[in-house]
Coordinates of N, CA and C in Angstrom, one line a residue:
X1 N 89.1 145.3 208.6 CA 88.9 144.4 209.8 C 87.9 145.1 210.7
X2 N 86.6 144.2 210.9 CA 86.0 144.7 211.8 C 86.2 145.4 213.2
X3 N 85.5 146.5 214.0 CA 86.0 146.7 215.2 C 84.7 146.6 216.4
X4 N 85.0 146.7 217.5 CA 84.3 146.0 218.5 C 83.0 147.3 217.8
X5 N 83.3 148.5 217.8 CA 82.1 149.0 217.5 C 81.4 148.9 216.0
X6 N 81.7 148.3 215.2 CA 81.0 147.9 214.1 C 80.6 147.0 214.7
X7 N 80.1 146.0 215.8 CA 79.6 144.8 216.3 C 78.6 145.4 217.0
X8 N 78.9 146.4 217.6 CA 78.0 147.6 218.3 C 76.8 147.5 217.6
X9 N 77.2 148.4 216.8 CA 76.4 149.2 215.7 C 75.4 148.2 214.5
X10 N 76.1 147.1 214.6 CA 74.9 146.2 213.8 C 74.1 145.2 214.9
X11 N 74.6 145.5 216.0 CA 73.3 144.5 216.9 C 72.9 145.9 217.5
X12 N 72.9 146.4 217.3 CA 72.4 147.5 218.0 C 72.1 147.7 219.5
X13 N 73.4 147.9 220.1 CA 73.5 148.2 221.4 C 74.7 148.7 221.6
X14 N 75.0 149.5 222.9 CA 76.1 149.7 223.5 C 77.6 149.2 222.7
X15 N 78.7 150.0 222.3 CA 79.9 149.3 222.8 C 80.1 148.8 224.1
X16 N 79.6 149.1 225.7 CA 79.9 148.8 226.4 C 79.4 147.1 226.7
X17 N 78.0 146.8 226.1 CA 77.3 145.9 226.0 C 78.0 144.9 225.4
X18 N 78.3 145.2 224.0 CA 79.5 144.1 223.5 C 80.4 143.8 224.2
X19 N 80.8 144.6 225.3 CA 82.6 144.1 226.0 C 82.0 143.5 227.0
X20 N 80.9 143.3 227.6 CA 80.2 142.9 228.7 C 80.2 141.3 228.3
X21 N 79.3 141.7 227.1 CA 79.2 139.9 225.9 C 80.7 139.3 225.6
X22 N 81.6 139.6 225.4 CA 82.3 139.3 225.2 C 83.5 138.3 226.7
X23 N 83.3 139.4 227.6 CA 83.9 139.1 228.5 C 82.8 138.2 229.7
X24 N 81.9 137.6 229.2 CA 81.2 136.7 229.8 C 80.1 137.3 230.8
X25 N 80.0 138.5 230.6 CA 78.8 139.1 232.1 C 77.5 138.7 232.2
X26 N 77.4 138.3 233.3 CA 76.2 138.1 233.6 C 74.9 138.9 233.3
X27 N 75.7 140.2 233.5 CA 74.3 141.2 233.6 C 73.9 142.0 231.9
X28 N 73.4 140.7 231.2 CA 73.3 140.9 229.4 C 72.3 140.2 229.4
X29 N 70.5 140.8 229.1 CA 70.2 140.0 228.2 C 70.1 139.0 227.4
X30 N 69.6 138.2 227.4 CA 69.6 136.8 226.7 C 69.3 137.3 225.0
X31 N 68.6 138.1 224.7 CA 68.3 139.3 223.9 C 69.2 139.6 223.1
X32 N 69.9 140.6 224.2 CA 71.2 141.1 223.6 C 72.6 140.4 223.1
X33 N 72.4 139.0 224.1 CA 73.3 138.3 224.0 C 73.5 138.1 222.7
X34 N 72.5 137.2 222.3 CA 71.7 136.7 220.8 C 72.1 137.5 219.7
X35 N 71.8 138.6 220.1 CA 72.3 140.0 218.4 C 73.9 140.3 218.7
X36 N 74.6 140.5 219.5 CA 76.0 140.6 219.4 C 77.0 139.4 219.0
X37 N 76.3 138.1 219.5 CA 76.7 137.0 218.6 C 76.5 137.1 217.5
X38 N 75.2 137.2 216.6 CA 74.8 137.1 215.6 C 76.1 138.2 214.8
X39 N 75.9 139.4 215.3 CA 76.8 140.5 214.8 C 78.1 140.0 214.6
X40 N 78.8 139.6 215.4 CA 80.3 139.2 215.8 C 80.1 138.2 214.1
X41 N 78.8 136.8 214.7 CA 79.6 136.0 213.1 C 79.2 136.6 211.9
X42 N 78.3 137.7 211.5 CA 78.1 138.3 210.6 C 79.6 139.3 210.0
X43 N 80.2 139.7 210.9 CA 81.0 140.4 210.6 C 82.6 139.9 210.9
X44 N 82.4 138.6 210.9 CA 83.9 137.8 211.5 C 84.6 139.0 212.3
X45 N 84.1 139.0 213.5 CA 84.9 140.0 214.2 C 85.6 138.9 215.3
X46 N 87.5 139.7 215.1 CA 88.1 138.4 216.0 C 88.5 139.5 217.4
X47 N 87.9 139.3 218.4 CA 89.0 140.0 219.6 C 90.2 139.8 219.7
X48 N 90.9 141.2 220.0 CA 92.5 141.2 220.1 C 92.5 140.5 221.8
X49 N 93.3 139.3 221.5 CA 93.9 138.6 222.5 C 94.0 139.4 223.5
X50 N 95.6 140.0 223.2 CA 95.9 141.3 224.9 C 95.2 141.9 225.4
X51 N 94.1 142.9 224.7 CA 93.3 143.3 225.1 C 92.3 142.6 226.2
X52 N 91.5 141.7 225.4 CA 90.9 140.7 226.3 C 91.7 140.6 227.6
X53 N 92.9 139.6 227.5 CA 93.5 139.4 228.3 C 93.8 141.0 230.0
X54 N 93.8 141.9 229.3 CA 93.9 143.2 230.1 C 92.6 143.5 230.8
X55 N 92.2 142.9 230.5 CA 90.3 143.3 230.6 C 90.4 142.4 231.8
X56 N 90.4 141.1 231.6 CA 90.4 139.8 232.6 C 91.9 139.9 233.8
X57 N 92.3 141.2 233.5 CA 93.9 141.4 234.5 C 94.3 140.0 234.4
X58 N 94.5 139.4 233.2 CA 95.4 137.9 232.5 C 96.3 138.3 231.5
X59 N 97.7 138.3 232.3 CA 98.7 138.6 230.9 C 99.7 137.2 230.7
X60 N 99.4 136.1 231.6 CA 99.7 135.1 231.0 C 101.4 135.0 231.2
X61 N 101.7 135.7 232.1 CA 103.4 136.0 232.1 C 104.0 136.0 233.9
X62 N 105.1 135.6 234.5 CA 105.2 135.1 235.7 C 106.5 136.1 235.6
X63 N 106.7 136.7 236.1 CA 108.3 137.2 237.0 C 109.3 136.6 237.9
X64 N 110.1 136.0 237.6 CA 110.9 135.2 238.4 C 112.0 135.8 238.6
X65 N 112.2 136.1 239.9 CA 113.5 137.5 240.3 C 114.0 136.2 241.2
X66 N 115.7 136.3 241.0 CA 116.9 135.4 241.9 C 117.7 136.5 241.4
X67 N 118.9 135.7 242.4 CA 120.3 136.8 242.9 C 120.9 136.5 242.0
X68 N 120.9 135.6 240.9 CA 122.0 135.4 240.1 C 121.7 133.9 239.6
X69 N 122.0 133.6 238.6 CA 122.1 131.8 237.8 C 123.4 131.7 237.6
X70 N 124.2 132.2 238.4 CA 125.7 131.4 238.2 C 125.7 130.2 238.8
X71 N 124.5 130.5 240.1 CA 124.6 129.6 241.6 C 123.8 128.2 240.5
X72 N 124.8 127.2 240.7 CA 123.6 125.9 239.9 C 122.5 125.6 240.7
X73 N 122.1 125.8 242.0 CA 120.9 125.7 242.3 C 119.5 126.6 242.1
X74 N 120.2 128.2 241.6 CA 119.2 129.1 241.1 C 119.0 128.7 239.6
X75 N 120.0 128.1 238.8 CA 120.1 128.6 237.3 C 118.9 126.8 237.4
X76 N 119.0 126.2 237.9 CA 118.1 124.6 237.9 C 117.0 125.0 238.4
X77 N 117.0 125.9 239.4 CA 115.4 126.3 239.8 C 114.4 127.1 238.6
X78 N 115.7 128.0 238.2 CA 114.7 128.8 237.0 C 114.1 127.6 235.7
X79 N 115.2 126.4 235.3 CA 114.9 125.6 234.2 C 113.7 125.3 234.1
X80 N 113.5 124.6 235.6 CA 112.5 123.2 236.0 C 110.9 124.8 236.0
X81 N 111.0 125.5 236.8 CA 110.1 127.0 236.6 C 109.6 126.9 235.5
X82 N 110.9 127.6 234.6 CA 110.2 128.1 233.1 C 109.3 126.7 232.7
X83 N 109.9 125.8 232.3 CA 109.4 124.5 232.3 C 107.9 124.6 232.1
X84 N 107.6 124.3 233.6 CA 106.6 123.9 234.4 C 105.3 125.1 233.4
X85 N 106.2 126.6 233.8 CA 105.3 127.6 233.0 C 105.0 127.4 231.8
X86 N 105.8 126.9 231.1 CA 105.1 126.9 229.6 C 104.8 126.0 229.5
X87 N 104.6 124.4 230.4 CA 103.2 123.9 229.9 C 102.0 124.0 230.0
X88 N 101.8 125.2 230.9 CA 100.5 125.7 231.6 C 100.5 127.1 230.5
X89 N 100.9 127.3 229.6 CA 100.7 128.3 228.2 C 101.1 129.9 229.1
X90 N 101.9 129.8 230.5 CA 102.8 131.1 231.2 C 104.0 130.9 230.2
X91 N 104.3 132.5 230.7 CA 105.8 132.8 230.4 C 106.5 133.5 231.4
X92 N 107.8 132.8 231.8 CA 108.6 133.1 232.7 C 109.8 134.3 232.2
X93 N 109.6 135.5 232.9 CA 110.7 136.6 232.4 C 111.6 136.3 233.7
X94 N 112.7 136.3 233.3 CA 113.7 136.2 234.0 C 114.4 137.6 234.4
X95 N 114.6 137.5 235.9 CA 115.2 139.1 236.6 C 116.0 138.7 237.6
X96 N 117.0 139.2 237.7 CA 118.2 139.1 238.5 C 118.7 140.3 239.7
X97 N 119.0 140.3 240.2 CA 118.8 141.5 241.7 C 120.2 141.7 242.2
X98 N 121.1 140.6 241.6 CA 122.4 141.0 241.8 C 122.7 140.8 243.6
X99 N 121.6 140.7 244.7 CA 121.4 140.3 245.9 C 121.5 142.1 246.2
X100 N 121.2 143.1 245.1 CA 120.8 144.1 245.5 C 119.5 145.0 245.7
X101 N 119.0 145.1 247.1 CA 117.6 145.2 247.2 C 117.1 146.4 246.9
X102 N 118.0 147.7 246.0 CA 117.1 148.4 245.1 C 116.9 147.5 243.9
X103 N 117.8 147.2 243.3 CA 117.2 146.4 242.0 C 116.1 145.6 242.4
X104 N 115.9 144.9 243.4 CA 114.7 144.4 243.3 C 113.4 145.2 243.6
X105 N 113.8 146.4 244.3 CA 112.2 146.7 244.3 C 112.6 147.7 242.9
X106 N 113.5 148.0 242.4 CA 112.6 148.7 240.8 C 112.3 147.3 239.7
X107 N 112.8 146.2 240.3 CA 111.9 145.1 239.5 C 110.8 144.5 239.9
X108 N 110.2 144.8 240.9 CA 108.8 144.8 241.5 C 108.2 145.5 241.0
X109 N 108.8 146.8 240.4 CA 107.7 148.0 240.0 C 107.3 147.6 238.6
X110 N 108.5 147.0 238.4 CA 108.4 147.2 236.8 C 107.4 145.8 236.0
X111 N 107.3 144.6 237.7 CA 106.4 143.7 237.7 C 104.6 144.2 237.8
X112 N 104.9 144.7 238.6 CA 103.6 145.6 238.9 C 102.8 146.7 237.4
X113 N 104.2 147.3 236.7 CA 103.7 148.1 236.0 C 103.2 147.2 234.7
X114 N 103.6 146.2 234.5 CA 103.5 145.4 233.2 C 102.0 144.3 233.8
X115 N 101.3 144.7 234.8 CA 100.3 143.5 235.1 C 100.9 142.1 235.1
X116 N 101.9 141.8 235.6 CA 102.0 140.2 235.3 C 101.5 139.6 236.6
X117 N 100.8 138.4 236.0 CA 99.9 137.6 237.0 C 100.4 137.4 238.6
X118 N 101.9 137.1 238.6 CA 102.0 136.2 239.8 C 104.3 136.9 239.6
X119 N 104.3 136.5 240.6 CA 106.0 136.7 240.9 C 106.8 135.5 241.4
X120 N 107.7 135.1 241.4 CA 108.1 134.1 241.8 C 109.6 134.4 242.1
X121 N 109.9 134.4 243.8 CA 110.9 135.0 244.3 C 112.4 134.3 245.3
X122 N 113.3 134.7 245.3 CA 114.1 134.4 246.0 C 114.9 135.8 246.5
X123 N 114.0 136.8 247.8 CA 114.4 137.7 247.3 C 115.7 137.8 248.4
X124 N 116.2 139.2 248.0 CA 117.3 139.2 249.0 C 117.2 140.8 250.0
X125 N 116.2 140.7 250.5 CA 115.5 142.2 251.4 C 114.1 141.1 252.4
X126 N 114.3 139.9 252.7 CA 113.3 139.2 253.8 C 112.5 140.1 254.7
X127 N 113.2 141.2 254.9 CA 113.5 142.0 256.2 C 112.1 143.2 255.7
X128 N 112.1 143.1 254.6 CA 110.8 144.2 253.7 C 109.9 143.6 253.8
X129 N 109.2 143.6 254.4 CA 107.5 142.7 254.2 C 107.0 143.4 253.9
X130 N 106.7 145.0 253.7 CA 105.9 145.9 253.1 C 105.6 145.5 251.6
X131 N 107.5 145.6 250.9 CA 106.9 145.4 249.6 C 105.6 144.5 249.3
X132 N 105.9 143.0 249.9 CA 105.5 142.1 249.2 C 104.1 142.5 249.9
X133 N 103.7 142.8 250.7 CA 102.7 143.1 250.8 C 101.6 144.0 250.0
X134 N 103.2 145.3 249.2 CA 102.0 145.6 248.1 C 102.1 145.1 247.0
X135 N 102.8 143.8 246.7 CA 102.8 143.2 245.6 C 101.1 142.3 245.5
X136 N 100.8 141.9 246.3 CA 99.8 141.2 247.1 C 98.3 142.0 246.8
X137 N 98.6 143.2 247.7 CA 97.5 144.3 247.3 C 97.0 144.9 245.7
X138 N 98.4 144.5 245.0 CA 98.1 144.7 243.6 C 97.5 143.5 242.6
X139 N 97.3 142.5 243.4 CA 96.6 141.3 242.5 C 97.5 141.0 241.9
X140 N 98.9 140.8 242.6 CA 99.9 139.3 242.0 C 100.2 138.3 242.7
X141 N 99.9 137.1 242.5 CA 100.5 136.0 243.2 C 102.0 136.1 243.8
X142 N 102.0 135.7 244.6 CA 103.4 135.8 245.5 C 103.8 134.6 245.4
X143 N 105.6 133.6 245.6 CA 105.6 132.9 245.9 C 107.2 132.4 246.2
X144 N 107.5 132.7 247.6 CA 109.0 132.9 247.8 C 109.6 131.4 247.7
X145 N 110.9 131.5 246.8 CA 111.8 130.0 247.0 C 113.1 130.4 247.4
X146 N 113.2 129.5 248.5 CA 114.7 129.4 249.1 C 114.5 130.1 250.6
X147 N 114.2 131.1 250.4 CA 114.2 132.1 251.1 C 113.0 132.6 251.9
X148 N 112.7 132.3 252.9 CA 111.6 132.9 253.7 C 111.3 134.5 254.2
X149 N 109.5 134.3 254.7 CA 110.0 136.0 255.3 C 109.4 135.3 256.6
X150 N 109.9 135.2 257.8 CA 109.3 135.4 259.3 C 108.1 136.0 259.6
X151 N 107.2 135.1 260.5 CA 106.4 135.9 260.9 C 105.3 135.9 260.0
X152 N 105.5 135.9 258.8 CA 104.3 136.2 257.4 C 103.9 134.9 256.4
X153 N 102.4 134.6 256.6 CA 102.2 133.2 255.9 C 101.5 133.5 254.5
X154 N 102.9 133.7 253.6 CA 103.0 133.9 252.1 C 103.2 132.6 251.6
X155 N 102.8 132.5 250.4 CA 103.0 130.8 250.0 C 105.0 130.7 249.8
X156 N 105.4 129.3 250.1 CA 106.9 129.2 250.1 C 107.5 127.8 250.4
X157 N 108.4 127.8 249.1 CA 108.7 126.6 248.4 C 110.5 126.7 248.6
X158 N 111.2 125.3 249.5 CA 112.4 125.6 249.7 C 113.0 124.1 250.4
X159 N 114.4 124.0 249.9 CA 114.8 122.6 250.4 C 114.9 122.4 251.7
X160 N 115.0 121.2 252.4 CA 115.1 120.9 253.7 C 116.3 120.9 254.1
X161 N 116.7 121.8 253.8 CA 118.6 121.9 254.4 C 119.1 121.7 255.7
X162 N 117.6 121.8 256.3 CA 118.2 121.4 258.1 C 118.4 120.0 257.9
X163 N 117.5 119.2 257.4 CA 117.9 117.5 257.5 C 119.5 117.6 256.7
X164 N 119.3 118.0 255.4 CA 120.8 118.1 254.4 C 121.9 118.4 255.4
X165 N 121.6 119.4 256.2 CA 123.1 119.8 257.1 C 123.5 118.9 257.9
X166 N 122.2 118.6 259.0 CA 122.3 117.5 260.3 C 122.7 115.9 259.5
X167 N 122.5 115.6 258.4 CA 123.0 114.4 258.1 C 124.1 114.4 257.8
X168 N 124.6 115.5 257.3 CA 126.1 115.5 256.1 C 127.5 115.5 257.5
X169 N 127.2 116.7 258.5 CA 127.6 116.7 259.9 C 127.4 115.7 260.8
X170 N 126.8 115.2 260.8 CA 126.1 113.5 261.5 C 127.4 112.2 261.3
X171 N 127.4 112.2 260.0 CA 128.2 111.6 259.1 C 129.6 111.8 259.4
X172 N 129.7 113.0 259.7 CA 131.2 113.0 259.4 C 132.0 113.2 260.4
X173 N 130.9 113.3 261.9 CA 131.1 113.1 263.3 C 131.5 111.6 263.2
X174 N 130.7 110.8 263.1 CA 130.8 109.5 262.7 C 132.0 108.4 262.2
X175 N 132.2 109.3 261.4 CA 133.6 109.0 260.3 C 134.8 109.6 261.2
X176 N 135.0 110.1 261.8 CA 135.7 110.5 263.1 C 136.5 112.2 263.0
X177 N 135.8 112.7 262.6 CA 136.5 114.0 261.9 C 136.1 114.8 263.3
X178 N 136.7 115.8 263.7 CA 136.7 116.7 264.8 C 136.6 117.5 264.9
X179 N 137.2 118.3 263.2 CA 136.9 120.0 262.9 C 136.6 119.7 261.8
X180 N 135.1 120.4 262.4 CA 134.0 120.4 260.7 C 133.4 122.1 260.7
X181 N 134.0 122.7 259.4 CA 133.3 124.2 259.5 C 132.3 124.2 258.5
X182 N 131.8 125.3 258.6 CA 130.5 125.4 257.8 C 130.6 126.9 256.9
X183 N 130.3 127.0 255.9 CA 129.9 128.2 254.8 C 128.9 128.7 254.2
X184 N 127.9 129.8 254.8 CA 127.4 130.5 254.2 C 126.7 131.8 254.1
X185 N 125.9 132.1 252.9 CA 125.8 133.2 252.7 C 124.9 133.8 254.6
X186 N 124.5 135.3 253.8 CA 124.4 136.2 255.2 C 123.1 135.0 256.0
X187 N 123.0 135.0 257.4 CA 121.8 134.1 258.0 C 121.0 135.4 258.1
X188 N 120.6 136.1 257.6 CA 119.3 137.1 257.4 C 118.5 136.3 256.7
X189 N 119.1 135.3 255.3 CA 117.9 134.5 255.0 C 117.9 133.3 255.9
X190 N 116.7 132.8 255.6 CA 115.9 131.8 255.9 C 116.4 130.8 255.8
X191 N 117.3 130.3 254.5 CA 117.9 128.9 254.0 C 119.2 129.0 255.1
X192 N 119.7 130.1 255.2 CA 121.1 130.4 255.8 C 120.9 129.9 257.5
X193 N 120.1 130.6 257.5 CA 120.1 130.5 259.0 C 119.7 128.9 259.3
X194 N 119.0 128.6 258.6 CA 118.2 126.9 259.1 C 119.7 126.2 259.0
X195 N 120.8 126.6 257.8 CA 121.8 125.5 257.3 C 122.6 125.4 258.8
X196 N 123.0 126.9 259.7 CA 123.6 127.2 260.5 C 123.0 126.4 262.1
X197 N 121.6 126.7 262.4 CA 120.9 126.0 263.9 C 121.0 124.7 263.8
X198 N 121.3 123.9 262.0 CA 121.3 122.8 262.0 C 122.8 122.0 262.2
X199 N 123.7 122.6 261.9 CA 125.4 122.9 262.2 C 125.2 122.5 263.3
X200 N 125.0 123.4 264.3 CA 125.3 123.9 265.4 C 124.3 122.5 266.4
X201 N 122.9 122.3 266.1 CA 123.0 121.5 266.5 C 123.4 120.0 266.3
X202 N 123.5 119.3 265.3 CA 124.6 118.2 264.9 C 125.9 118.2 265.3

C-alpha cells in the first residue's frame, strides 16, 4: 500500500507539500499541485480517513453528558440527539454524571482528550463557568439542554416550563383546588428554578 511519502518522492516534493495538497492549502503551486495529483493516481494512494480527519481537528463525534436516562425526558432527549446526529454522518457517545460534578469534569477531560468536535450538555455544576469556558477555548462546540448557566451567553436549548407550570397551576386554581404543591430537583438549575418563580407566581 502506498504511503504519503511514496507520493512525496514520485512528484518530487516535500512530504509536507503533499499534506498541504491534500488538505486543500492554498499556499501550493499550481505546479506542484499538478504532480502530487498525478502521483497520488499513479500510485492509487488512498488517505487514511482519521488521520485526515485529525489534521482538519474533524473527528465527526459529539459528547452528550446527562444525569442519567432513567428520567424519560433525558433518555427522549438523547433518542431525538443521536438521531438528528447520525443523519448529519456525527456520532453521539453517550456519558452520564450521575448529577456528580467530578464525573463530569473527568468526562470533559476525557471529551477534550479524544478531540471530539462539539459537547452537548445538561450539566449538573451551572455554578462552574470556568470549565465550560475551557471547553470553548479548546475548539468544542458547546451546547447546554435543560439547564442554563447565568450571566453567560453559551448556545442553550430547553423547554418552556414557566408557561408548562403557570398553566398546569392556572388550571387547577380554576378547577377550585386550594392546596397545590410543587416538586423539584435542586433550583441551582435553571429548569428548577424557572418551574418554582412560575409556581409561586400562578
Amino acid at each position: 500500500m502506498p504511503t504519503i511519502k511514496d507520493v512525496a518522492k514520485l512528484a518530487g516534493v516535500s512530504h509536507g507539500t503533499v499534506s498541504n495538497v491534500l488538505n486543500g492549502s492554498k499556499a501550493v503551486s499550481l505546479d506542484k499541485v499538478k504532480r502530487v495529483e498525478h502521483a497520488i493516481k499513479v500510485l492509487g494512494y488512498q488517505p487514511h480517513a482519521t488521520a485526515r480527519s485529525l489534521k482538519k481537528s474533524k473527528t465527526m463525534s459529539i459528547g452528550v453528558v446527562l444525569p442519567n436516562i432513567t428520567d424519560a425526558t433525558f433518555s427522549q432527549l438523547f433518542t431525538g440527539i443521536e438521531r438528528t446526529l447520525s443523519e448529519k454522518q456525527y456520532t453521539a457517545s453517550l456519558y452520564i454524571t450521575s448529577e456528580i460534578a467530578a464525573n463530569e469534569n473527568k468526562i470533559f477531560e476525557q471529551i477534550r482528550s479524544q478531540r471530539m468536535d462539539g459537547v452537548i450538555v445538561a450539566t449538573c455544576q451551572p455554578q462552574n463557568k470556568k470549565i465550560f469556558d475551557e471547553l470553548l477555548k479548546a475548539g468544542i462546540k458547546l451546547v447546554l439542554i435543560e439547564r442554563n448557566i447565568e450571566d453567560k451567553d453559551y448556545n442553550f436549548v430547553g423547554f418552556n416550563n414557566y408557561k408548562v407550570i403557570h398553566d398546569t397551576v392556572c388550571q387547577l386554581i380554576s378547577d377550585g383546588y386550594k392546596t397545590i404543591a410543587i416538586v423539584t430537583g435542586p433550583k441551582e438549575y435553571s429548569s428548577e428554578k424557572m418551574c418554582i418563580e412560575s409556581y409561586s407566581s400562578a
